[in-house]
């Protein structure tokens, strides 16, 4: 494997794209000062991962981008192409191209075979190949003398990096860093665990009480839910009984209602059947009532006539007695006559009686017509009509006589009374003489009125006799009509009685339904109360409770147990219901952290063991390689200083238990038969010692190529010969690239490249693979570059 070419574009002084193709063996790059030769070495370091601008002779990474007065690039890019036929890079490609690019506005990119990648990917690709930052495959200008003056520990670090021990040190460093972090984490966890334990211990007590309380609560829950289910079962049984009773009573109520409707239908049918009979009966009943009322009025009139008849009879007897005796004085007789006259004048009520008789006669005729219409053409109706007609005619005759006699007598009486009154007023003395005449006249008048009263009384008595006959004939017919409907009335009454009884029964059934509804409502409220208690207190549905719990068999014992459990729960007082959960959480966290601590402790032990193994491995590798390197150093030192001797010695500070305390000291004798301090050597001597040191390392851990940037600048011709002999021997197996001004160095080159600086400040590669005979011409070209 070797470096085939390097491509620079916009990097430092290489403003234009420039390519240098290398071959195996020794390649020399020449050119005047300031032409940009060292920028090639910087470009190789930059691609291989150099991150320090100072190492690239700049202040910022942006300084690697080409800038001039006239032009400024926006990008810097360098690519290295390696021949990978021997598969030193662990990839399938025979050529591997590594590219790094940086932008003026910031940011950088890496590529492997034009595919974007990370710096870490490039570092992994270069690992175990002897190429990379810190391996000193590129010796920059002035770095040779610095290597000679390194401290023993720093010199050992160079060996470690060259031998690949640095990667083990990096592993150890990372492990130590992890170990420190693990120790810090363990300390933090210890503090945290202690703090958690202070909270966890009292919480554990509360959690224990909470668990006991929860156990009692769960027992109470099971017992109380079982009791609830038992009560629900009882209520359901009562509900079913009430529901059965409700259905039976409801059915009985419907039956009763249907029976009422049926009885009312039968009653209506019976009423419709007896409607005509009832109408006839009602007609007869109305007539009988009217007839009875008429008889009552006739009886009253008869009694009144009988009373007046007695009055006329008494007056008549008085007048007859007085007329016979004639012993009463004229004045007194006249006065009495006047008084009697007043009484006689009161007899005008006969006119009123006459009117009453006429009214009775009309009503009697109407009654006869109604009787005839009601009874039809039967024998009784005809007899009543004949008798009534005779009575009516006789009453009409009597009324006519009364009217005629009464009118005549009343008229003559009034006239006569008026004459006598006048006469009495004019001639009082004649009163005595006429008294007897008046008495006689009054006597006659009373006799006439008495006769009329007797006649009326006789007529009324005949009417009474006729009404009695009518009664005897009407009442049997009325009773017959009454008997005709009495049976139907009894049936109707029976229907009414049945309807009343059925309605009473219906009301009773309705009351029973109301009581059942009330009882069901009470059951419903109890079930609702139980359901709410189960749902609210235990947060479960009735279906879940029914499915997962069984009703209690001992109701009384269950109630006693529930009371005891509730009392026991009250004895616990205030209990943190979340204590168990909180304790479980904090215990889980404690256990988790404790497990983490244990894991960290295990990790600490593993890291400590790993660090011991790494230290052991580093020590083994270093001690094994150190003897080989020391032997090579003796050889190369003898080659560079034929009369001198040199060797490496381990410098152990302290007890030497730590690898970092071990240093590598160079003990050299340049030919003066004495050991000399490196700081007292000349520049050339320091360079040769450094070369012996580096080449001894390179010989043990080789790299595909090495770059020396003016490493021979401080050497004279004799020492250059010795250095070049070492390079020739070394270049037989590795690719060597030397940047130099020395002609002797150019003479050993297999390929020489010339670099010059143009007037615009851009470095340019002007020749490749120049023969050794043309070296002077190359340097001449370089010298003819015009000054800026």
Coordinates of N, CA, C and O in Angstrom, one line a residue, residues 619-753:
X619 N 1.7 -2.5 29.3 CA 3.0 -2.8 29.8 C 3.7 -3.9 29.1 O 4.9 -3.8 28.7
X620 N 2.9 -4.9 28.8 CA 3.5 -6.1 28.1 C 3.9 -5.6 26.7 O 5.0 -6.0 26.2
X621 N 3.0 -4.9 26.0 CA 3.3 -4.5 24.6 C 4.5 -3.5 24.6 O 5.4 -3.7 23.8
X622 N 4.5 -2.6 25.5 CA 5.6 -1.6 25.6 C 6.9 -2.3 25.9 O 7.9 -2.0 25.2
X623 N 6.9 -3.1 26.9 CA 8.2 -3.7 27.3 C 8.7 -4.6 26.2 O 9.9 -4.7 25.9
X624 N 7.8 -5.3 25.5 CA 8.2 -6.2 24.4 C 8.8 -5.4 23.3 O 9.8 -5.8 22.7
X625 N 8.1 -4.4 22.9 CA 8.5 -3.6 21.7 C 9.7 -2.6 22.1 O 10.5 -2.3 21.2
X626 N 9.7 -2.3 23.4 CA 10.8 -1.3 23.7 C 12.2 -1.9 23.5 O 13.1 -1.2 23.0
X627 N 12.4 -3.2 23.9 CA 13.7 -3.8 23.7 C 14.0 -3.8 22.2 O 15.2 -3.6 21.8
X628 N 13.0 -4.1 21.3 CA 13.2 -4.1 19.9 C 13.6 -2.8 19.4 O 14.5 -2.6 18.6
X629 N 12.8 -1.8 19.9 CA 13.1 -0.4 19.4 C 14.5 0.1 19.9 O 15.2 0.7 19.2
X630 N 14.8 -0.3 21.1 CA 16.1 0.1 21.7 C 17.2 -0.5 20.9 O 18.3 0.1 20.6
X631 N 17.0 -1.8 20.5 CA 18.1 -2.4 19.6 C 18.2 -1.7 18.3 O 19.3 -1.5 17.8
X632 N 17.1 -1.3 17.7 CA 17.1 -0.6 16.4 C 17.7 0.8 16.6 O 18.5 1.3 15.8
X633 N 17.5 1.4 17.8 CA 18.1 2.7 18.1 C 19.6 2.6 18.1 O 20.3 3.5 17.6
X634 N 20.1 1.6 18.8 CA 21.5 1.4 18.8 C 22.1 1.3 17.4 O 23.2 1.9 17.1
X635 N 21.4 0.5 16.6 CA 21.9 0.3 15.2 C 21.9 1.6 14.4 O 22.9 2.0 13.8
X636 N 20.7 2.3 14.4 CA 20.6 3.5 13.6 C 21.5 4.6 14.2 O 22.1 5.4 13.5
X637 N 21.7 4.6 15.5 CA 22.6 5.6 16.1 C 24.0 5.4 15.7 O 24.8 6.3 15.4
X638 N 24.4 4.1 15.7 CA 25.7 3.8 15.3 C 25.9 4.1 13.8 O 27.0 4.5 13.4
X639 N 24.9 4.0 13.0 CA 24.9 4.3 11.6 C 25.1 5.8 11.4 O 25.9 6.3 10.5
X640 N 24.5 6.6 12.2 CA 24.5 8.1 12.1 C 25.8 8.6 12.8 O 26.3 9.7 12.5
X641 N 26.2 7.9 13.9 CA 27.4 8.3 14.6 C 28.3 7.1 14.7 O 28.2 6.3 15.7
X642 N 29.1 6.9 13.7 CA 29.9 5.7 13.7 C 30.8 5.5 14.9 O 31.0 4.3 15.3
X643 N 31.3 6.5 15.5 CA 32.1 6.4 16.7 C 31.4 6.5 18.0 O 32.0 6.5 19.1
X644 N 30.1 6.7 17.9 CA 29.3 6.9 19.1 C 28.4 5.7 19.5 O 28.3 4.8 18.7
X645 N 27.8 5.9 20.6 CA 26.8 4.8 21.1 C 25.6 5.5 21.7 O 25.8 6.6 22.3
X646 N 24.5 4.9 21.5 CA 23.3 5.4 22.1 C 22.3 4.3 22.5 O 22.3 3.2 21.9
X647 N 21.6 4.6 23.5 CA 20.6 3.6 23.9 C 19.4 4.3 24.6 O 19.6 5.5 25.1
X648 N 18.3 3.6 24.7 CA 17.1 4.1 25.5 C 17.1 3.5 26.8 O 17.4 2.3 27.0
X649 N 16.8 4.2 27.8 CA 16.6 3.7 29.2 C 15.2 4.2 29.7 O 14.8 5.3 29.4
X650 N 14.6 3.3 30.5 CA 13.3 3.6 31.1 C 13.6 4.5 32.3 O 14.4 4.1 33.2
X651 N 12.9 5.5 32.4 CA 13.0 6.4 33.5 C 11.7 6.3 34.4 O 10.6 6.7 33.9
X652 N 11.8 5.7 35.5 CA 10.7 5.4 36.4 C 10.7 6.4 37.5 O 11.6 6.5 38.3
X653 N 9.6 7.2 37.6 CA 9.4 8.2 38.7 C 8.5 7.6 39.7 O 7.5 6.9 39.4
X654 N 8.8 7.8 40.9 CA 7.9 7.2 42.0 C 8.1 5.7 42.1 O 9.2 5.2 41.9
X655 N 7.0 5.1 42.4 CA 7.0 3.6 42.6 C 6.9 2.9 41.3 O 6.9 1.7 41.2
X656 N 6.5 3.7 40.2 CA 6.4 3.0 38.9 C 5.2 2.2 38.7 O 5.2 1.4 37.8
X657 N 4.2 2.4 39.6 CA 3.0 1.6 39.4 C 2.1 2.1 38.3 O 1.3 1.3 37.8
X658 N 2.2 3.3 38.0 CA 1.4 3.9 36.9 C 2.2 4.0 35.6 O 3.4 4.5 35.7
X659 N 1.6 3.6 34.5 CA 2.3 3.7 33.3 C 2.8 5.1 32.9 O 3.8 5.3 32.3
X660 N 1.9 6.1 33.3 CA 2.2 7.5 32.9 C 3.5 8.0 33.6 O 4.1 8.9 33.2
X661 N 3.9 7.3 34.7 CA 5.0 7.8 35.4 C 6.3 7.2 34.8 O 7.4 7.6 35.2
X662 N 6.2 6.3 33.8 CA 7.4 5.8 33.1 C 7.8 6.7 31.9 O 6.9 7.1 31.2
X663 N 9.0 7.0 31.8 CA 9.5 7.8 30.7 C 10.6 7.1 30.0 O 11.2 6.1 30.5
X664 N 11.0 7.6 28.8 CA 12.1 7.0 28.0 C 13.2 8.1 27.9 O 12.9 9.2 27.3
X665 N 14.3 7.8 28.4 CA 15.4 8.7 28.4 C 16.4 8.2 27.4 O 16.6 7.0 27.2
X666 N 17.0 9.1 26.6 CA 18.0 8.8 25.6 C 19.4 9.0 26.2 O 19.8 10.2 26.6
X667 N 20.2 8.0 26.3 CA 21.6 8.1 26.7 C 22.5 8.0 25.5 O 22.6 6.9 24.9
X668 N 23.2 9.1 25.1 CA 23.9 9.1 23.8 C 25.4 9.5 24.1 O 25.7 10.3 25.0
X669 N 26.2 8.9 23.3 CA 27.6 9.3 23.3 C 28.0 9.4 21.8 O 28.0 8.5 21.0
X670 N 28.2 10.7 21.3 CA 28.3 11.0 19.9 C 29.8 10.7 19.4 O 30.1 10.9 18.3
X671 N 30.6 10.1 20.3 CA 32.0 9.8 19.9 C 33.0 10.4 20.8 O 34.2 10.3 20.5
X672 N 32.6 11.0 21.9 CA 33.5 11.7 22.8 C 33.8 10.8 24.1 O 34.3 11.3 25.0
X673 N 33.3 9.6 24.0 CA 33.5 8.7 25.1 C 32.8 9.2 26.4 O 33.4 9.1 27.5
X674 N 31.7 9.9 26.3 CA 31.0 10.4 27.4 C 29.6 10.6 27.0 O 29.2 10.9 25.9
X675 N 28.7 10.4 28.0 CA 27.3 10.7 27.8 C 27.0 12.2 27.9 O 27.5 12.9 28.8
X676 N 26.3 12.6 26.8 CA 26.1 14.1 26.7 C 24.6 14.3 26.8 O 23.8 13.6 26.3
X677 N 24.2 15.4 27.5 CA 22.8 15.8 27.6 C 22.4 16.3 26.2 O 23.1 17.0 25.5
X678 N 21.2 15.9 25.8 CA 20.7 16.2 24.4 C 20.6 17.7 24.2 O 20.7 18.2 23.1
X679 N 20.3 18.5 25.3 CA 20.2 19.9 25.1 C 21.5 20.6 24.8 O 21.5 21.7 24.3
X680 N 22.7 19.9 25.0 CA 24.0 20.5 24.7 C 24.4 20.2 23.3 O 25.5 20.7 22.9
X681 N 23.7 19.3 22.6 CA 24.1 19.0 21.2 C 23.7 20.1 20.3 O 22.9 21.0 20.5
X682 N 24.5 20.1 19.1 CA 24.2 21.1 18.1 C 22.9 20.7 17.4 O 22.3 19.6 17.6
X683 N 22.5 21.6 16.5 CA 21.2 21.4 15.8 C 21.3 20.2 14.9 O 20.4 19.4 14.8
X684 N 22.4 20.0 14.2 CA 22.6 18.8 13.3 C 22.6 17.5 14.1 O 22.0 16.5 13.8
X685 N 23.3 17.6 15.3 CA 23.4 16.4 16.1 C 22.0 16.0 16.7 O 21.7 14.9 16.8
X686 N 21.3 17.1 17.1 CA 19.9 16.8 17.6 C 19.1 16.2 16.5 O 18.3 15.2 16.8
X687 N 19.2 16.7 15.3 CA 18.4 16.1 14.2 C 18.8 14.6 14.0 O 17.9 13.8 13.8
X688 N 20.1 14.3 14.0 CA 20.5 12.9 13.8 C 20.0 12.0 14.9 O 19.6 10.9 14.7
X689 N 20.1 12.5 16.2 CA 19.5 11.7 17.3 C 18.0 11.5 17.2 O 17.5 10.4 17.4
X690 N 17.3 12.6 16.7 CA 15.9 12.4 16.5 C 15.6 11.4 15.4 O 14.6 10.6 15.5
X691 N 16.4 11.5 14.3 CA 16.2 10.6 13.2 C 16.4 9.1 13.7 O 15.7 8.2 13.3
X692 N 17.5 8.9 14.5 CA 17.7 7.6 15.0 C 16.5 7.1 15.8 O 16.1 5.9 15.8
X693 N 16.0 8.0 16.7 CA 14.9 7.7 17.5 C 13.6 7.3 16.7 O 13.0 6.3 16.9
X694 N 13.3 8.2 15.7 CA 12.1 8.0 14.9 C 12.2 6.7 14.0 O 11.3 5.9 14.0
X695 N 13.4 6.6 13.4 CA 13.6 5.4 12.5 C 13.6 4.1 13.2 O 13.1 3.1 12.7
X696 N 14.0 4.2 14.5 CA 14.0 2.9 15.3 C 12.5 2.6 15.6 O 12.1 1.4 15.7
X697 N 11.7 3.6 15.8 CA 10.2 3.3 16.0 C 9.6 2.9 14.7 O 8.8 1.9 14.7
X698 N 9.9 3.6 13.6 CA 9.3 3.2 12.3 C 9.6 1.8 11.9 O 8.8 1.1 11.2
X699 N 10.8 1.3 12.3 CA 11.2 0.0 11.9 C 10.4 -1.1 12.6 O 10.3 -2.2 12.1
X700 N 9.9 -0.8 13.7 CA 9.1 -1.7 14.5 C 7.6 -1.7 14.1 O 7.0 -2.7 13.9
X701 N 7.1 -0.5 13.9 CA 5.7 -0.3 13.6 C 5.6 0.6 12.3 O 5.6 1.8 12.4
X702 N 5.7 -0.1 11.2 CA 5.8 0.6 9.9 C 4.5 1.3 9.5 O 3.4 0.8 9.9
X703 N 4.6 2.3 8.6 CA 3.5 3.0 8.0 C 3.7 2.9 6.5 O 4.8 2.8 6.0
X704 N 2.6 3.0 5.7 CA 2.7 2.9 4.3 C 3.6 4.0 3.7 O 4.2 3.8 2.7
X705 N 3.6 5.1 4.3 CA 4.4 6.2 3.8 C 4.9 7.1 5.0 O 4.2 7.1 6.0
X706 N 6.0 7.9 4.7 CA 6.5 8.9 5.6 C 6.8 10.1 4.9 O 7.3 10.1 3.7
X707 N 6.6 11.3 5.6 CA 6.8 12.6 4.9 C 7.8 13.3 5.9 O 7.5 13.5 7.1
X708 N 8.9 13.8 5.3 CA 9.9 14.6 6.0 C 9.9 16.0 5.4 O 10.3 16.1 4.2
X709 N 9.6 17.0 6.1 CA 9.6 18.4 5.6 C 10.8 19.1 6.1 O 10.9 19.5 7.2
X710 N 11.8 19.1 5.1 CA 13.1 19.8 5.4 C 13.7 19.3 6.7 O 14.2 20.0 7.5
X711 N 13.7 17.9 6.9 CA 14.3 17.4 8.1 C 15.8 17.4 8.0 O 16.5 17.3 9.0
X712 N 16.4 17.6 6.8 CA 17.8 17.7 6.6 C 18.4 19.1 6.5 O 19.5 19.3 6.1
X713 N 17.6 20.1 6.9 CA 18.0 21.5 6.8 C 19.2 21.8 7.6 O 20.0 22.6 7.3
X714 N 19.3 21.2 8.8 CA 20.4 21.5 9.8 C 21.6 20.6 9.6 O 22.6 20.7 10.4
X715 N 21.7 19.7 8.6 CA 22.7 18.8 8.4 C 23.8 19.3 7.4 O 23.4 19.9 6.4
X716 N 25.0 19.0 7.8 CA 26.1 19.3 6.8 C 26.2 18.1 5.8 O 25.4 17.1 5.9
X717 N 27.2 18.2 4.9 CA 27.2 17.2 3.8 C 27.5 15.8 4.4 O 26.9 14.8 3.9
X718 N 28.4 15.7 5.4 CA 28.7 14.4 5.9 C 27.5 13.8 6.6 O 27.2 12.6 6.4
X719 N 26.9 14.6 7.4 CA 25.7 14.0 8.1 C 24.5 13.8 7.2 O 23.7 12.8 7.4
X720 N 24.5 14.6 6.1 CA 23.4 14.3 5.1 C 23.6 12.9 4.5 O 22.7 12.2 4.2
X721 N 25.0 12.6 4.2 CA 25.3 11.3 3.6 C 24.8 10.2 4.5 O 24.2 9.2 4.1
X722 N 25.0 10.4 5.8 CA 24.6 9.3 6.8 C 23.1 9.2 6.9 O 22.5 8.2 6.9
X723 N 22.4 10.4 6.8 CA 20.9 10.4 6.9 C 20.3 9.8 5.6 O 19.4 9.0 5.7
X724 N 21.0 10.1 4.5 CA 20.4 9.5 3.2 C 20.7 8.0 3.1 O 19.9 7.3 2.6
X725 N 21.8 7.6 3.7 CA 22.0 6.1 3.8 C 20.9 5.4 4.6 O 20.4 4.4 4.2
X726 N 20.5 6.1 5.7 CA 19.4 5.5 6.5 C 18.1 5.6 5.7 O 17.3 4.6 5.7
X727 N 17.9 6.7 5.0 CA 16.6 6.8 4.2 C 16.6 5.7 3.1 O 15.6 5.1 2.8
X728 N 17.8 5.5 2.4 CA 17.8 4.5 1.3 C 17.5 3.1 1.9 O 16.7 2.4 1.3
X729 N 18.1 2.8 3.0 CA 17.8 1.5 3.6 C 16.4 1.4 4.0 O 15.7 0.3 3.8
X730 N 15.8 2.5 4.5 CA 14.4 2.4 5.0 C 13.4 2.4 3.8 O 12.3 1.9 3.9
X731 N 13.7 3.1 2.7 CA 12.8 3.3 1.6 C 12.6 2.0 0.8 O 11.8 1.9 -0.2
X732 N 13.5 1.0 1.1 CA 13.3 -0.3 0.4 C 12.0 -0.9 0.7 O 11.5 -1.7 -0.1
X733 N 11.4 -0.6 1.9 CA 10.2 -1.3 2.3 C 9.0 -0.3 2.5 O 7.9 -0.6 2.4
X734 N 9.3 1.0 2.6 CA 8.3 2.0 2.8 C 8.4 3.2 1.8 O 9.5 3.4 1.3
X735 N 7.3 3.9 1.5 CA 7.3 5.0 0.7 C 7.8 6.2 1.5 O 7.2 6.5 2.6
X736 N 8.8 7.0 1.0 CA 9.3 8.2 1.7 C 9.1 9.4 0.8 O 9.5 9.3 -0.4
X737 N 8.6 10.4 1.3 CA 8.4 11.7 0.6 C 9.2 12.7 1.4 O 8.9 12.9 2.6
X738 N 10.1 13.4 0.7 CA 11.0 14.3 1.4 C 10.8 15.7 0.7 O 10.9 15.8 -0.5
X739 N 10.6 16.7 1.5 CA 10.6 18.1 1.0 C 12.0 18.7 1.5 O 12.3 18.7 2.7
X740 N 12.7 19.1 0.5 CA 14.1 19.5 0.8 C 14.6 20.6 -0.1 O 14.0 20.9 -1.2
X741 N 15.8 21.2 0.3 CA 16.5 22.1 -0.5 C 17.9 21.5 -0.9 O 18.6 22.1 -1.7
X742 N 18.2 20.4 -0.2 CA 19.5 19.8 -0.4 C 19.6 19.0 -1.7 O 18.8 18.2 -2.0
X743 N 20.7 19.3 -2.5 CA 20.9 18.6 -3.7 C 21.3 17.1 -3.5 O 20.9 16.3 -4.3
X744 N 22.0 16.8 -2.4 CA 22.4 15.5 -2.1 C 21.1 14.6 -1.9 O 21.0 13.5 -2.2
X745 N 20.2 15.3 -1.2 CA 18.9 14.6 -1.0 C 18.2 14.3 -2.3 O 17.6 13.3 -2.5
X746 N 18.2 15.3 -3.2 CA 17.6 15.1 -4.5 C 18.2 14.0 -5.3 O 17.5 13.3 -6.1
X747 N 19.5 13.7 -5.0 CA 20.1 12.7 -5.8 C 19.6 11.3 -5.5 O 19.7 10.4 -6.4
X748 N 19.1 11.0 -4.3 CA 18.6 9.7 -4.0 C 17.1 9.5 -4.4 O 16.5 8.4 -4.2
X749 N 16.5 10.5 -4.9 CA 15.1 10.5 -5.2 C 14.8 9.6 -6.4 O 15.5 9.6 -7.4
X750 N 13.7 8.8 -6.3 CA 13.2 8.1 -7.5 C 12.4 9.0 -8.4 O 12.2 8.8 -9.6
X751 N 11.7 10.0 -7.7 CA 10.8 10.9 -8.4 C 11.0 12.3 -7.8 O 11.0 12.4 -6.5
X752 N 11.2 13.3 -8.6 CA 11.3 14.7 -8.0 C 10.2 15.5 -8.6 O 9.9 15.5 -9.8
X753 N 9.6 16.4 -7.7 CA 8.6 17.3 -8.1 C 9.0 18.7 -7.8 O 9.6 19.0 -6.8

